[in-house]
Amino acid sequence: MQRRPLKLRTRESSDHKGTFGRVLLVGGSRGMAGSISLSSIAALHTGSGLVAAAVPDPVLETVAGFHAALMTIAMPAQDGCFSVGAWSPLKGLISRQDAIGVGPGMTTNEGSVAIVDGLLRQRQTPVVFDADALNVISEHRLFDDEAIVRTEGDAAVVLTPHPGELSRLTGVPASDGDEQLAAAQRMADRLGITIVVKGGPTRVTDGCAPDAPGRTFVNSTGNPAMATAGCGDVLTGVITSLLGQGLSGWDAARLGVWIHGRAGDVAASAISAAGMTAAHLVETLAIVADEMAE
Ligand SMILES: NC(=O)C1=CN([C@@H]2O[C@H](COP(=O)(O)OP(=O)(O)OC[C@H]3O[C@@H](n4cnc5c(N)ncnc54)[C@H](OP(=O)(O)O)[C@@H]3O)[C@@H](O)[C@H]2O)[C@@H](O)CC1
Ligand SMILES: Nc1ncnc2c1ncn2[C@@H]1O[C@H](COP(=O)(O)OP(=O)(O)O)[C@@H](O)[C@H]1O
Ligand SMILES: [Mg+2]
């Protein structure tokens, strides 16, 4: 199987929804309801047992309309985005989740800042930070605070920046791919986290193994047809799902980018490179998902 980094176990008759995890996707806003919907459906199509999307109240019906199996939780909103009052009810949901994905379509307003800061400070639930969650971290220099450093026993933190987001996080221009990876490796080692440096190819670097600092995986799947709106939002849901299925940050990120790229390869050849969209990608993901266990 094209350099798959690891293998999931196959499903058994004793399995049930709880076996495959309960995950929460946090994001969306008026005008960007599709992003968090793509992330949420991607988690379902990666095999999660239960998926809910916590979204600003004004976009709940829009998000819910994308998929009957998706549950939705209305959060306090202001001008179509999370309000600062959203963090309190969200905090109460954390302990019931096996994993959380945060950021797609959430904007970088003050409500988002409260949510991202709060999720960075909790250590019991694995979290994927993507998109505007990464932009909030950059704008407010949240990684300068040593209090968010992860150590042995803390739940995983996975970042999924594209080169533009990584440039904001590290100050290294998107044009310098090698230096961006080196800066990501240093950041992963310093914070004890996993960082997915998205692109062609995508690389995963991880600072969670004391005996293997800066270990890095180069993905072998994916293609330029994926350079289209929402394909990164899909990856957020994939990795959140795998964390919710019990994988470490290193394993969830590597297997996640691999199956995400496989779906992109199959969709590009079935549709076309120019015509493929993230909607095709998330549907194809459901078709190829068993390749993680074959
Ligand atoms: N349907 C929806 O609801 C959707 C909602 N979405 C949501 O939108 C929010 C903003 O996210 P976003 O990525 O669209 O905008 P942004 O952070 O400004 O980054 C783009 C800029 O970064 C750079 N850049 C990126 N890749 C690069 C590369 N490989 N190599 C080099 N440069 C690269 C490049 O900058 P430039 O070169 O143009 O200056 C590019 O213009 C976020 O919350 C997301 O979830 C989207 O997911 C879409 C679907
Ligand atoms: N040229 C390419 N080759 C391989 N994969 C690509 C290429 N361009 C984009 N991708 C993939 O598509 C996704 C784009 O993510 P992102 O820019 O965050 O999209 P969005 O935020 O619109 O969802 C990433 O997973 C990236 O690896
Ligand atoms: Mg993105």
PDB file of N, CA and C in Angstrom, residues 94-149:
ATOM      1  N   ILE A  94     -15.884  19.885  26.870  1.00  0.00           N
ATOM      2  CA  ILE A  94     -14.570  19.291  26.563  1.00  0.00           C
ATOM      3  C   ILE A  94     -14.407  17.879  27.115  1.00  0.00           C
ATOM      4  N   SER A  95     -14.768  17.687  28.382  1.00  0.00           N
ATOM      5  CA  SER A  95     -14.437  16.403  29.033  1.00  0.00           C
ATOM      6  C   SER A  95     -15.190  15.232  28.402  1.00  0.00           C
ATOM      7  N   ARG A  96     -16.271  15.535  27.648  1.00  0.00           N
ATOM      8  CA  ARG A  96     -17.057  14.428  27.051  1.00  0.00           C
ATOM      9  C   ARG A  96     -16.549  14.065  25.657  1.00  0.00           C
ATOM     10  N   GLN A  97     -15.538  14.799  25.177  1.00  0.00           N
ATOM     11  CA  GLN A  97     -15.045  14.543  23.810  1.00  0.00           C
ATOM     12  C   GLN A  97     -13.797  13.667  23.832  1.00  0.00           C
ATOM     13  N   ASP A  98     -13.663  12.818  22.813  1.00  0.00           N
ATOM     14  CA  ASP A  98     -12.417  12.055  22.650  1.00  0.00           C
ATOM     15  C   ASP A  98     -11.388  12.864  21.870  1.00  0.00           C
ATOM     16  N   ALA A  99     -11.855  13.872  21.096  1.00  0.00           N
ATOM     17  CA  ALA A  99     -10.949  14.783  20.377  1.00  0.00           C
ATOM     18  C   ALA A  99     -11.748  15.992  19.907  1.00  0.00           C
ATOM     19  N   ILE A 100     -11.045  17.091  19.684  1.00  0.00           N
ATOM     20  CA  ILE A 100     -11.648  18.340  19.218  1.00  0.00           C
ATOM     21  C   ILE A 100     -10.817  18.872  18.060  1.00  0.00           C
ATOM     22  N   GLY A 101     -11.522  19.431  17.050  1.00  0.00           N
ATOM     23  CA  GLY A 101     -10.841  20.156  15.972  1.00  0.00           C
ATOM     24  C   GLY A 101     -11.366  21.573  15.979  1.00  0.00           C
ATOM     25  N   VAL A 102     -10.484  22.588  15.931  1.00  0.00           N
ATOM     26  CA  VAL A 102     -10.950  23.972  16.052  1.00  0.00           C
ATOM     27  C   VAL A 102     -10.279  24.865  15.009  1.00  0.00           C
ATOM     28  N   GLY A 103     -11.063  25.793  14.448  1.00  0.00           N
ATOM     29  CA  GLY A 103     -10.477  26.812  13.591  1.00  0.00           C
ATOM     30  C   GLY A 103     -11.123  27.089  12.260  1.00  0.00           C
ATOM     31  N   PRO A 104     -11.540  26.043  11.506  1.00  0.00           N
ATOM     32  CA  PRO A 104     -12.071  26.354  10.176  1.00  0.00           C
ATOM     33  C   PRO A 104     -13.223  27.341  10.204  1.00  0.00           C
ATOM     34  N   GLY A 105     -13.074  28.433   9.461  1.00  0.00           N
ATOM     35  CA  GLY A 105     -14.149  29.402   9.268  1.00  0.00           C
ATOM     36  C   GLY A 105     -14.545  30.189  10.488  1.00  0.00           C
ATOM     37  N   MET A 106     -13.714  30.165  11.577  1.00  0.00           N
ATOM     38  CA  MET A 106     -14.199  30.775  12.821  1.00  0.00           C
ATOM     39  C   MET A 106     -13.911  32.264  12.925  1.00  0.00           C
ATOM     40  N   THR A 107     -13.117  32.827  12.033  1.00  0.00           N
ATOM     41  CA  THR A 107     -12.601  34.208  12.079  1.00  0.00           C
ATOM     42  C   THR A 107     -11.693  34.383  13.289  1.00  0.00           C
ATOM     43  N   THR A 108     -11.043  35.566  13.342  1.00  0.00           N
ATOM     44  CA  THR A 108     -10.080  35.790  14.431  1.00  0.00           C
ATOM     45  C   THR A 108     -10.616  36.827  15.416  1.00  0.00           C
ATOM     46  N   ASN A 109     -11.937  36.856  15.568  1.00  0.00           N
ATOM     47  CA  ASN A 109     -12.539  37.868  16.468  1.00  0.00           C
ATOM     48  C   ASN A 109     -12.309  37.505  17.931  1.00  0.00           C
ATOM     49  N   GLU A 110     -12.827  38.329  18.850  1.00  0.00           N
ATOM     50  CA  GLU A 110     -12.504  38.120  20.279  1.00  0.00           C
ATOM     51  C   GLU A 110     -13.116  36.819  20.812  1.00  0.00           C
ATOM     52  N   GLY A 111     -14.237  36.397  20.228  1.00  0.00           N
ATOM     53  CA  GLY A 111     -14.822  35.119  20.659  1.00  0.00           C
ATOM     54  C   GLY A 111     -13.902  33.965  20.310  1.00  0.00           C
ATOM     55  N   SER A 112     -13.288  34.051  19.134  1.00  0.00           N
ATOM     56  CA  SER A 112     -12.346  33.001  18.709  1.00  0.00           C
ATOM     57  C   SER A 112     -11.123  32.993  19.618  1.00  0.00           C
ATOM     58  N   VAL A 113     -10.658  34.170  20.010  1.00  0.00           N
ATOM     59  CA  VAL A 113      -9.477  34.256  20.876  1.00  0.00           C
ATOM     60  C   VAL A 113      -9.757  33.552  22.203  1.00  0.00           C
ATOM     61  N   ALA A 114     -10.937  33.791  22.765  1.00  0.00           N
ATOM     62  CA  ALA A 114     -11.280  33.157  24.055  1.00  0.00           C
ATOM     63  C   ALA A 114     -11.313  31.637  23.924  1.00  0.00           C
ATOM     64  N   ILE A 115     -11.848  31.150  22.817  1.00  0.00           N
ATOM     65  CA  ILE A 115     -11.953  29.698  22.600  1.00  0.00           C
ATOM     66  C   ILE A 115     -10.579  29.076  22.385  1.00  0.00           C
ATOM     67  N   VAL A 116      -9.764  29.678  21.516  1.00  0.00           N
ATOM     68  CA  VAL A 116      -8.447  29.109  21.209  1.00  0.00           C
ATOM     69  C   VAL A 116      -7.558  29.131  22.451  1.00  0.00           C
ATOM     70  N   ASP A 117      -7.582  30.251  23.186  1.00  0.00           N
ATOM     71  CA  ASP A 117      -6.766  30.339  24.403  1.00  0.00           C
ATOM     72  C   ASP A 117      -7.187  29.269  25.405  1.00  0.00           C
ATOM     73  N   GLY A 118      -8.493  29.086  25.542  1.00  0.00           N
ATOM     74  CA  GLY A 118      -8.994  28.082  26.489  1.00  0.00           C
ATOM     75  C   GLY A 118      -8.618  26.672  26.076  1.00  0.00           C
ATOM     76  N   LEU A 119      -8.702  26.370  24.793  1.00  0.00           N
ATOM     77  CA  LEU A 119      -8.377  25.010  24.329  1.00  0.00           C
ATOM     78  C   LEU A 119      -6.875  24.737  24.425  1.00  0.00           C
ATOM     79  N   LEU A 120      -6.064  25.801  24.306  1.00  0.00           N
ATOM     80  CA  LEU A 120      -4.613  25.636  24.457  1.00  0.00           C
ATOM     81  C   LEU A 120      -4.249  25.342  25.903  1.00  0.00           C
ATOM     82  N   ARG A 121      -5.052  25.834  26.845  1.00  0.00           N
ATOM     83  CA  ARG A 121      -4.689  25.685  28.263  1.00  0.00           C
ATOM     84  C   ARG A 121      -5.193  24.400  28.878  1.00  0.00           C
ATOM     85  N   GLN A 122      -6.141  23.708  28.233  1.00  0.00           N
ATOM     86  CA  GLN A 122      -6.604  22.423  28.774  1.00  0.00           C
ATOM     87  C   GLN A 122      -5.686  21.326  28.247  1.00  0.00           C
ATOM     88  N   ARG A 123      -5.530  20.222  29.014  1.00  0.00           N
ATOM     89  CA  ARG A 123      -4.575  19.172  28.627  1.00  0.00           C
ATOM     90  C   ARG A 123      -5.206  17.786  28.612  1.00  0.00           C
ATOM     91  N   GLN A 124      -6.544  17.719  28.788  1.00  0.00           N
ATOM     92  CA  GLN A 124      -7.172  16.396  28.932  1.00  0.00           C
ATOM     93  C   GLN A 124      -7.666  15.826  27.600  1.00  0.00           C
ATOM     94  N   THR A 125      -7.931  16.705  26.616  1.00  0.00           N
ATOM     95  CA  THR A 125      -8.516  16.250  25.353  1.00  0.00           C
ATOM     96  C   THR A 125      -7.615  16.641  24.183  1.00  0.00           C
ATOM     97  N   PRO A 126      -7.344  15.688  23.264  1.00  0.00           N
ATOM     98  CA  PRO A 126      -6.530  16.028  22.077  1.00  0.00           C
ATOM     99  C   PRO A 126      -7.223  17.082  21.222  1.00  0.00           C
ATOM    100  N   VAL A 127      -6.439  18.020  20.671  1.00  0.00           N
ATOM    101  CA  VAL A 127      -7.005  19.098  19.865  1.00  0.00           C
ATOM    102  C   VAL A 127      -6.193  19.319  18.593  1.00  0.00           C
ATOM    103  N   VAL A 128      -6.897  19.494  17.469  1.00  0.00           N
ATOM    104  CA  VAL A 128      -6.292  19.943  16.213  1.00  0.00           C
ATOM    105  C   VAL A 128      -6.589  21.435  16.067  1.00  0.00           C
ATOM    106  N   PHE A 129      -5.544  22.237  15.860  1.00  0.00           N
ATOM    107  CA  PHE A 129      -5.700  23.671  15.635  1.00  0.00           C
ATOM    108  C   PHE A 129      -5.399  23.952  14.161  1.00  0.00           C
ATOM    109  N   ASP A 130      -6.362  24.555  13.451  1.00  0.00           N
ATOM    110  CA  ASP A 130      -6.209  24.820  12.030  1.00  0.00           C
ATOM    111  C   ASP A 130      -6.725  26.215  11.692  1.00  0.00           C
ATOM    112  N   ALA A 131      -6.363  26.716  10.521  1.00  0.00           N
ATOM    113  CA  ALA A 131      -7.007  27.902   9.925  1.00  0.00           C
ATOM    114  C   ALA A 131      -7.015  29.091  10.884  1.00  0.00           C
ATOM    115  N   ASP A 132      -8.223  29.642  11.168  1.00  0.00           N
ATOM    116  CA  ASP A 132      -8.238  30.869  11.987  1.00  0.00           C
ATOM    117  C   ASP A 132      -7.781  30.641  13.411  1.00  0.00           C
ATOM    118  N   ALA A 133      -7.825  29.400  13.891  1.00  0.00           N
ATOM    119  CA  ALA A 133      -7.263  29.134  15.228  1.00  0.00           C
ATOM    120  C   ALA A 133      -5.759  29.382  15.201  1.00  0.00           C
ATOM    121  N   LEU A 134      -5.107  29.015  14.102  1.00  0.00           N
ATOM    122  CA  LEU A 134      -3.668  29.266  13.950  1.00  0.00           C
ATOM    123  C   LEU A 134      -3.404  30.768  13.817  1.00  0.00           C
ATOM    124  N   ASN A 135      -4.297  31.456  13.087  1.00  0.00           N
ATOM    125  CA  ASN A 135      -4.121  32.907  12.914  1.00  0.00           C
ATOM    126  C   ASN A 135      -4.285  33.635  14.248  1.00  0.00           C
ATOM    127  N   VAL A 136      -5.196  33.130  15.104  1.00  0.00           N
ATOM    128  CA  VAL A 136      -5.358  33.716  16.455  1.00  0.00           C
ATOM    129  C   VAL A 136      -4.082  33.514  17.261  1.00  0.00           C
ATOM    130  N   ILE A 137      -3.510  32.305  17.189  1.00  0.00           N
ATOM    131  CA  ILE A 137      -2.266  32.015  17.922  1.00  0.00           C
ATOM    132  C   ILE A 137      -1.166  32.966  17.479  1.00  0.00           C
ATOM    133  N   SER A 138      -1.076  33.195  16.168  1.00  0.00           N
ATOM    134  CA  SER A 138      -0.043  34.106  15.634  1.00  0.00           C
ATOM    135  C   SER A 138      -0.301  35.543  16.075  1.00  0.00           C
ATOM    136  N   GLU A 139      -1.526  36.008  15.864  1.00  0.00           N
ATOM    137  CA  GLU A 139      -1.833  37.431  16.142  1.00  0.00           C
ATOM    138  C   GLU A 139      -1.644  37.787  17.606  1.00  0.00           C
ATOM    139  N   HIS A 140      -1.925  36.815  18.492  1.00  0.00           N
ATOM    140  CA  HIS A 140      -1.862  37.103  19.939  1.00  0.00           C
ATOM    141  C   HIS A 140      -0.656  36.442  20.589  1.00  0.00           C
ATOM    142  N   ARG A 141       0.255  35.903  19.775  1.00  0.00           N
ATOM    143  CA  ARG A 141       1.516  35.304  20.241  1.00  0.00           C
ATOM    144  C   ARG A 141       1.286  34.339  21.407  1.00  0.00           C
ATOM    145  N   LEU A 142       0.267  33.502  21.258  1.00  0.00           N
ATOM    146  CA  LEU A 142      -0.120  32.610  22.364  1.00  0.00           C
ATOM    147  C   LEU A 142       0.953  31.568  22.647  1.00  0.00           C
ATOM    148  N   PHE A 143       1.806  31.259  21.657  1.00  0.00           N
ATOM    149  CA  PHE A 143       2.856  30.254  21.879  1.00  0.00           C
ATOM    150  C   PHE A 143       4.041  30.824  22.664  1.00  0.00           C
ATOM    151  N   ASP A 144       4.034  32.128  22.946  1.00  0.00           N
ATOM    152  CA  ASP A 144       5.126  32.684  23.763  1.00  0.00           C
ATOM    153  C   ASP A 144       4.973  32.265  25.217  1.00  0.00           C
ATOM    154  N   ASP A 145       3.752  31.859  25.591  1.00  0.00           N
ATOM    155  CA  ASP A 145       3.472  31.510  26.995  1.00  0.00           C
ATOM    156  C   ASP A 145       3.911  30.070  27.256  1.00  0.00           C
ATOM    157  N   GLU A 146       4.942  29.908  28.094  1.00  0.00           N
ATOM    158  CA  GLU A 146       5.472  28.563  28.382  1.00  0.00           C
ATOM    159  C   GLU A 146       4.391  27.663  28.995  1.00  0.00           C
ATOM    160  N   ALA A 147       3.321  28.272  29.518  1.00  0.00           N
ATOM    161  CA  ALA A 147       2.272  27.471  30.191  1.00  0.00           C
ATOM    162  C   ALA A 147       1.587  26.514  29.215  1.00  0.00           C
ATOM    163  N   ILE A 148       1.732  26.751  27.904  1.00  0.00           N
ATOM    164  CA  ILE A 148       1.031  25.837  26.998  1.00  0.00           C
ATOM    165  C   ILE A 148       1.924  24.692  26.530  1.00  0.00           C
ATOM    166  N   VAL A 149       3.182  24.635  27.008  1.00  0.00           N
ATOM    167  CA  VAL A 149       4.073  23.534  26.591  1.00  0.00           C
ATOM    168  C   VAL A 149       3.494  22.196  27.055  1.00  0.00           C
TER     169      VAL A 149
END
